[in-house]
Tab-separated table of C-alpha atoms in Angstrom:
chain	number	residue	atom	x	y	z
A	1396	MET	CA	4.224	10.469	26.441
A	1397	SER	CA	2.309	8.804	29.247
A	1398	GLU	CA	4.501	7.157	31.866
A	1399	THR	CA	2.039	4.277	32.277
A	1400	ALA	CA	1.518	3.437	28.593
A	1401	VAL	CA	3.590	0.923	26.650
A	1402	TYR	CA	4.977	2.430	23.437
A	1403	ALA	CA	5.824	0.511	20.300
A	1404	ALA	CA	6.405	1.183	16.612
A	1405	GLY	CA	6.314	-0.688	13.335
A	1406	GLY	CA	5.401	-0.377	9.707
A	1407	VAL	CA	3.387	-1.369	6.692
A	1408	VAL	CA	6.250	-2.699	4.582
A	1409	TRP	CA	5.482	-2.609	0.856
A	1410	ARG	CA	6.966	-3.433	-2.526
A	1411	LEU	CA	5.815	-3.438	-6.140
A	1412	VAL	CA	5.199	-6.772	-7.888
A	1413	ASP	CA	4.394	-6.376	-11.595
A	1414	GLY	CA	3.300	-2.816	-10.872
A	1415	ARG	CA	0.991	-3.806	-8.001
A	1416	VAL	CA	1.537	-3.032	-4.339
A	1417	ASN	CA	2.161	-6.001	-2.041
A	1418	ILE	CA	2.563	-5.673	1.714
A	1419	LEU	CA	4.398	-7.822	4.226
A	1420	VAL	CA	2.587	-9.555	7.075
A	1421	ILE	CA	4.094	-11.689	9.808
A	1422	HIS	CA	2.805	-14.935	11.291
A	1423	ARG	CA	3.751	-14.962	14.961
A	1424	THR	CA	4.660	-18.281	16.488
A	1425	ALA	CA	3.451	-17.899	20.077
A	1426	TYR	CA	0.201	-16.110	19.269
A	1427	ALA	CA	-0.674	-18.006	16.059
A	1428	ASP	CA	-1.823	-14.726	14.537
A	1429	VAL	CA	-1.262	-12.574	11.445
A	1430	THR	CA	-0.198	-9.003	12.074
A	1431	LEU	CA	2.142	-6.183	11.049
A	1432	PRO	CA	5.817	-6.029	12.099
A	1433	LYS	CA	6.223	-3.947	15.244
A	1434	GLY	CA	7.813	-3.985	18.675
A	1435	LYS	CA	8.348	-2.097	21.913
A	1436	VAL	CA	10.607	0.927	22.246
A	1437	ASP	CA	13.994	0.194	23.801
A	1438	PRO	CA	15.344	2.581	26.488
A	1439	GLY	CA	16.710	5.766	24.926
A	1440	GLU	CA	15.265	4.917	21.510
A	1441	THR	CA	12.918	7.083	19.445
A	1442	LEU	CA	9.772	5.704	17.837
A	1443	ALA	CA	11.279	6.086	14.364
A	1444	GLU	CA	14.360	4.099	15.351
A	1445	THR	CA	12.169	1.442	16.946
A	1446	ALA	CA	10.119	1.005	13.769
A	1447	VAL	CA	13.200	0.465	11.590
A	1448	ARG	CA	14.864	-1.866	14.104
A	1449	GLU	CA	11.777	-3.981	14.753
A	1450	ILE	CA	10.996	-4.393	11.053
A	1451	PHE	CA	14.541	-5.624	10.490
A	1452	GLU	CA	14.552	-7.927	13.504
A	1453	GLU	CA	11.236	-9.528	12.548
A	1454	THR	CA	11.660	-9.709	8.759
A	1455	GLY	CA	15.373	-9.306	8.035
A	1456	ILE	CA	14.596	-6.362	5.750
A	1457	HIS	CA	16.294	-2.973	6.120
A	1458	VAL	CA	13.845	-0.145	5.378
A	1459	HIS	CA	13.582	3.615	5.646
A	1460	LEU	CA	10.405	5.237	6.855
A	1461	GLY	CA	7.897	6.940	4.592
A	1462	VAL	CA	4.549	8.496	5.428
A	1463	PRO	CA	3.115	7.895	8.921
A	1464	VAL	CA	-0.012	5.747	8.586
A	1465	GLY	CA	-1.553	5.940	12.002
A	1466	VAL	CA	-1.433	5.065	15.667
A	1467	SER	CA	-3.211	2.099	17.245
A	1468	ARG	CA	-4.226	1.936	20.888
A	1469	TYR	CA	-5.458	-1.048	22.836
A	1470	THR	CA	-5.520	-2.361	26.390
A	1471	LEU	CA	-3.100	-5.069	27.451
A	1472	PRO	CA	-4.025	-7.874	29.888
A	1473	SER	CA	-2.082	-5.872	32.486
A	1474	LYS	CA	-4.648	-3.057	31.962
A	1475	ARG	CA	-1.917	-0.768	30.603
A	1476	THR	CA	-2.532	0.964	27.286
A	1477	LYS	CA	-0.312	-0.010	24.363
A	1478	ILE	CA	0.280	2.722	21.795
A	1479	VAL	CA	1.815	1.699	18.465
A	1480	HIS	CA	3.009	4.170	15.815
A	1481	TYR	CA	3.186	2.971	12.198
A	1482	TRP	CA	4.850	4.226	9.041
A	1483	ALA	CA	4.700	3.103	5.426
A	1484	ALA	CA	8.088	1.592	4.577
A	1485	HIS	CA	9.208	0.708	1.059
A	1486	ALA	CA	11.253	-2.503	0.782
A	1487	THR	CA	13.673	-2.268	-2.136
A	1488	ASP	CA	14.544	-5.325	-4.209
A	1489	ASP	CA	18.096	-5.216	-2.845
A	1490	ALA	CA	16.841	-5.105	0.750
A	1491	ILE	CA	14.539	-8.055	0.167
A	1492	ARG	CA	17.313	-10.093	-1.447
A	1493	ALA	CA	19.622	-9.279	1.466
A	1494	SER	CA	17.137	-10.540	4.059
A	1495	GLN	CA	18.324	-13.592	5.956
A	1496	PHE	CA	15.004	-14.297	7.628
A	1497	VAL	CA	14.387	-17.851	8.804
A	1498	PRO	CA	11.401	-19.051	10.842
A	1499	ASN	CA	12.111	-18.722	14.554
A	1500	LYS	CA	10.506	-18.956	17.977
A	1501	GLU	CA	8.983	-15.487	17.543
A	1502	ILE	CA	8.074	-15.312	13.841
A	1503	ALA	CA	6.857	-18.500	12.148
A	1504	ALA	CA	6.689	-16.966	8.665
A	1505	ILE	CA	6.527	-13.756	6.653
A	1506	GLU	CA	4.235	-13.395	3.652
A	1507	TRP	CA	3.681	-10.875	0.858
A	1508	LEU	CA	-0.004	-10.196	0.125
A	1509	THR	CA	-2.123	-7.700	-1.763
A	1510	PRO	CA	-3.618	-5.080	0.574
A	1511	LYS	CA	-7.083	-6.565	0.052
A	1512	LYS	CA	-5.974	-10.070	0.977
A	1513	ALA	CA	-3.882	-8.797	3.870
A	1514	ARG	CA	-6.885	-6.925	5.204
A	1515	SER	CA	-8.935	-10.132	5.221
A	1516	ARG	CA	-6.160	-12.052	6.992
A	1517	MET	CA	-5.388	-9.592	9.796
A	1518	SER	CA	-6.073	-10.991	13.248
A	1519	TYR	CA	-6.825	-7.632	14.885
A	1520	PRO	CA	-9.183	-4.757	14.000
A	1521	VAL	CA	-6.528	-2.182	14.943
A	1522	ASP	CA	-4.275	-3.571	12.172
A	1523	VAL	CA	-7.144	-3.311	9.686
A	1524	GLU	CA	-7.485	0.386	10.529
A	1525	ILE	CA	-3.777	0.938	9.829
A	1526	LEU	CA	-4.084	-0.930	6.517
A	1527	ASP	CA	-7.065	1.218	5.541
A	1528	ASN	CA	-4.971	4.349	6.149
A	1529	PHE	CA	-2.190	2.856	4.038
A	1530	THR	CA	-4.581	1.919	1.221
A	1531	ARG	CA	-5.769	5.520	1.005
A	1532	LEU	CA	-2.219	6.515	0.058
A	1533	ILE	CA	-2.382	4.048	-2.833
A	1534	ASP	CA	-5.802	5.318	-3.896
A	1535	ASP	CA	-4.537	8.912	-3.824
A	1536	GLY	CA	-1.406	8.002	-5.818
A	1537	VAL	CA	0.971	9.331	-3.155
A	1538	LEU	CA	2.492	6.181	-1.678
A	1539	HIS	CA	5.958	6.753	-3.162
A	1540	THR	CA	7.414	9.732	-1.272
A	1541	PHE	CA	10.708	11.288	-0.243
A	1542	PRO	CA	11.363	13.262	2.954
A	1543	ILE	CA	12.708	16.761	3.370
A	1544	VAL	CA	13.733	17.071	6.999
A	1545	VAL	CA	13.915	20.532	8.554
A	1546	LEU	CA	16.258	20.446	11.552
A	1547	ARG	CA	16.894	23.165	14.114
A	1548	HIS	CA	20.475	23.148	15.367
A	1549	ALA	CA	21.177	21.678	18.787
A	1550	LYS	CA	21.659	23.744	21.956
A	1551	ALA	CA	24.401	26.342	21.478
A	1552	VAL	CA	26.231	28.672	23.841
A	1553	ALA	CA	24.033	31.724	24.455
A	1554	ARG	CA	24.829	34.941	22.594
A	1555	GLU	CA	25.371	36.847	25.814
A	1556	ASP	CA	27.935	34.288	26.916
A	1557	TRP	CA	29.905	34.415	23.661
A	1558	SER	CA	32.351	37.204	22.756
A	1559	GLY	CA	33.271	36.053	19.251
A	1560	GLU	CA	31.407	36.152	15.945
A	1561	ASP	CA	27.872	34.814	16.244
A	1562	ALA	CA	28.418	32.311	13.431
A	1563	LEU	CA	31.220	30.732	15.456
A	1564	ARG	CA	29.144	30.016	18.563
A	1565	PRO	CA	29.690	26.344	19.509
A	1566	LEU	CA	27.286	23.778	20.894
A	1567	THR	CA	27.004	23.282	24.634
A	1568	THR	CA	27.621	19.888	26.214
A	1569	ARG	CA	23.889	19.243	26.026
A	1570	GLY	CA	23.881	20.341	22.391
A	1571	THR	CA	26.650	17.897	21.549
A	1572	LYS	CA	24.586	15.094	23.095
A	1573	GLN	CA	21.529	16.219	21.122
A	1574	ALA	CA	23.510	16.155	17.882
A	1575	LYS	CA	24.704	12.617	18.535
A	1576	ALA	CA	21.209	11.488	19.533
A	1577	ALA	CA	19.661	12.926	16.351
A	1578	ALA	CA	21.763	10.775	14.008
A	1579	GLY	CA	19.711	7.628	14.645
A	1580	PRO	CA	16.202	8.982	14.062
A	1581	LEU	CA	17.356	11.052	11.075
A	1582	SER	CA	18.906	7.935	9.535
A	1583	ALA	CA	15.563	6.142	9.942
A	1584	PHE	CA	14.122	8.384	7.215
A	1585	GLY	CA	16.813	7.465	4.697
A	1586	VAL	CA	18.486	10.876	4.510
A	1587	ARG	CA	20.969	11.007	1.604
A	1588	LYS	CA	21.782	14.723	1.363
A	1589	ILE	CA	22.847	16.953	4.239
A	1590	VAL	CA	22.508	20.711	3.790
A	1591	SER	CA	23.474	23.063	6.601
A	1592	SER	CA	23.812	26.724	7.411
A	1593	ASP	CA	27.529	27.485	7.500
A	1594	ALA	CA	27.270	28.565	11.161
A	1595	VAL	CA	29.329	26.338	13.458
A	1596	ARG	CA	26.342	25.401	15.623
A	1597	CYS	CA	24.482	24.028	12.583
A	1598	VAL	CA	27.419	22.224	10.976
A	1599	THR	CA	28.345	20.610	14.292
A	1600	THR	CA	24.746	19.449	14.746
A	1601	VAL	CA	24.804	17.372	11.544
A	1602	MET	CA	28.370	16.073	11.889
A	1603	PRO	CA	27.353	12.862	13.742
A	1604	LEU	CA	24.776	12.148	11.027
A	1605	ALA	CA	27.319	12.771	8.268
A	1606	ALA	CA	29.786	10.444	10.003
A	1607	ALA	CA	27.156	7.721	10.442
A	1608	LEU	CA	26.085	7.869	6.796
A	1609	GLY	CA	29.494	8.577	5.284
A	1610	HIS	CA	28.088	11.657	3.521
A	1611	LYS	CA	29.510	15.143	3.092
A	1612	ILE	CA	27.844	18.245	4.481
A	1613	ARG	CA	26.903	20.967	1.998
A	1614	ARG	CA	27.481	24.189	3.923
A	1615	THR	CA	25.734	27.295	2.692
A	1616	PRO	CA	25.269	30.857	3.986
A	1617	GLU	CA	21.941	31.020	2.111
A	1618	ILE	CA	20.060	29.617	5.114
A	1619	SER	CA	22.230	31.141	7.859
A	1620	GLN	CA	20.841	33.419	10.542
A	1621	ASP	CA	23.379	36.132	9.689
A	1622	ALA	CA	22.185	36.237	6.070
A	1623	TRP	CA	18.551	36.094	7.172
A	1624	GLU	CA	19.021	39.058	9.522
A	1625	GLU	CA	20.858	40.984	6.797
A	1626	GLY	CA	18.154	40.208	4.223
A	1627	THR	CA	20.580	38.342	1.927
A	1628	ALA	CA	19.401	34.771	2.595
A	1629	ASP	CA	18.115	32.699	-0.338
A	1630	VAL	CA	15.942	30.049	1.272
A	1631	ARG	CA	13.890	29.658	-1.918
A	1632	ALA	CA	16.916	28.526	-3.936
A	1633	VAL	CA	17.965	25.948	-1.363
A	1634	ILE	CA	14.498	24.453	-0.857
A	1635	GLY	CA	13.576	24.602	-4.535
A	1636	HIS	CA	16.685	22.611	-5.412
A	1637	ARG	CA	15.898	19.988	-2.790
A	1638	VAL	CA	12.332	19.517	-4.056
A	1639	ARG	CA	13.476	19.228	-7.674
A	1640	ALA	CA	16.170	16.719	-6.715
A	1641	ARG	CA	13.544	14.396	-5.148
A	1642	LYS	CA	16.114	12.890	-2.804
A	1643	PRO	CA	15.766	12.407	0.969
A	1644	ALA	CA	17.500	15.374	2.566
A	1645	VAL	CA	17.987	17.162	5.851
A	1646	VAL	CA	18.238	20.945	5.995
A	1647	CYS	CA	19.743	22.281	9.227
A	1648	SER	CA	19.164	25.923	10.100
A	1649	HIS	CA	18.187	28.383	12.845
A	1650	GLY	CA	14.975	29.063	14.743
A	1651	PRO	CA	14.209	32.428	13.082
A	1652	VAL	CA	14.822	30.967	9.603
A	1653	LEU	CA	12.647	27.860	9.984
A	1654	PRO	CA	9.300	29.570	9.222
A	1655	ASP	CA	10.725	30.784	5.898
A	1656	ILE	CA	12.014	27.284	5.123
A	1657	LEU	CA	8.583	25.729	5.731
A	1658	ARG	CA	6.900	28.527	3.805
A	1659	GLU	CA	9.157	27.969	0.792
A	1660	LEU	CA	8.639	24.228	1.027
A	1661	ALA	CA	4.882	24.795	0.894
A	1662	LEU	CA	5.243	27.058	-2.137
A	1663	ALA	CA	7.559	24.640	-3.948
A	1664	THR	CA	5.126	21.762	-3.466
A	1665	GLY	CA	1.853	23.575	-4.091
A	1666	THR	CA	0.785	23.187	-0.454
A	1667	LEU	CA	-1.818	25.467	1.080
A	1668	HIS	CA	-0.421	27.312	4.067
A	1669	GLY	CA	-1.953	26.406	7.400
A	1670	SER	CA	-1.275	26.508	11.109
A	1671	TYR	CA	0.306	23.043	10.886
A	1672	LEU	CA	3.209	24.591	8.980
A	1673	ASP	CA	3.705	27.179	11.711
A	1674	GLU	CA	3.706	24.363	14.277
A	1675	ALA	CA	6.223	22.368	12.229
A	1676	ALA	CA	8.513	25.406	12.182
A	1677	ALA	CA	8.224	26.143	15.925
A	1678	LEU	CA	10.910	23.654	16.883
A	1679	PRO	CA	12.917	23.525	20.099
A	1680	VAL	CA	16.674	23.159	19.682
A	1681	GLY	CA	17.708	19.758	18.346
A	1682	ALA	CA	14.221	18.930	17.033
A	1683	PHE	CA	13.172	18.307	13.448
A	1684	SER	CA	10.092	18.132	11.236
A	1685	VAL	CA	9.787	15.638	8.383
A	1686	ALA	CA	7.808	16.753	5.329
A	1687	HIS	CA	6.865	13.817	3.089
A	1688	VAL	CA	6.598	14.824	-0.568
A	1689	SER	CA	5.315	12.787	-3.512
A	1690	ALA	CA	8.242	11.424	-5.526
A	1691	ASP	CA	6.059	11.099	-8.628
A	1692	ASN	CA	4.468	14.533	-8.413
A	1693	PRO	CA	6.178	16.878	-5.919
A	1694	GLY	CA	3.747	19.642	-6.874
A	1695	SER	CA	0.817	17.709	-5.393
A	1696	GLY	CA	1.506	19.154	-1.953
A	1697	ILE	CA	3.077	17.930	1.263
A	1698	ILE	CA	1.531	14.498	1.879
A	1699	ALA	CA	2.245	14.448	5.615
A	1700	ILE	CA	4.375	16.257	8.131
A	1701	GLU	CA	5.591	15.005	11.510
A	1702	THR	CA	7.747	16.477	14.262
A	1703	HIS	CA	10.320	14.728	16.441
A	1704	GLU	CA	11.858	16.262	19.569
A	1705	PRO	CA	15.152	15.229	21.197
A	1706	LYS	CA	15.134	13.125	24.349
A	1707	VAL	CA	18.352	14.784	25.563
């Protein structure tokens, strides 16, 4: 990230009305414009967390992030560059009913429109570009997706500094901070299932997430480094089950195992292998890649993949 740029995040919030996609636009009070919900990153916050928080603050609707739909860049009056990351974000009926939005000094109104009408009402060309990216997902029939998040465990005590079994190596102080910091951005993608190597360093990495969501951790040796080194791992079974389940999930494993996890995810979804998969697997400790898969047709390939690195 540039130290001089201003970073922000938001989303194209959508719902189905009689089988047709409608999107949410906001009418801002001070600017008298029509735009997409977004806002600046708070200190210590990730872009994904910002998008979810800002959408809620401006519309009252809790969402989870779907496919990334682009990045807009423009120059502010201060001459600084503003960079805004956007995701598609499905608003469920329950979330819409729970919204307590009322017009305020920042947002005069929110309005649901068809993409075509929204495009004609946007006040800024950069928003139109984001809407065009979003509309392509509709045209391709891949708007409704679920994420499979591949997470590398947080920083652990080095092997040479540990005299016990490798599977029992704990996280370092930095690793513990990384694990806690990961809970927020992982939650932004609506994770519902948590699958982890049974190694302590992996299980401990997802514990803060499990506590935040109130979910149990499914521990398995099938994606552990010990099993991988012994040739007894069964990555295909774990990933195949997650794709068939079509539920947002995080899979926490080890650096050497991640390429196999991404490779099996590509095979399970009919995705052509490319260098982007290798890049998504080459994660530093505490980082994760989000693979967005079509909920209607998982075999249509990975729709998008994005990588998030820890700030700790």
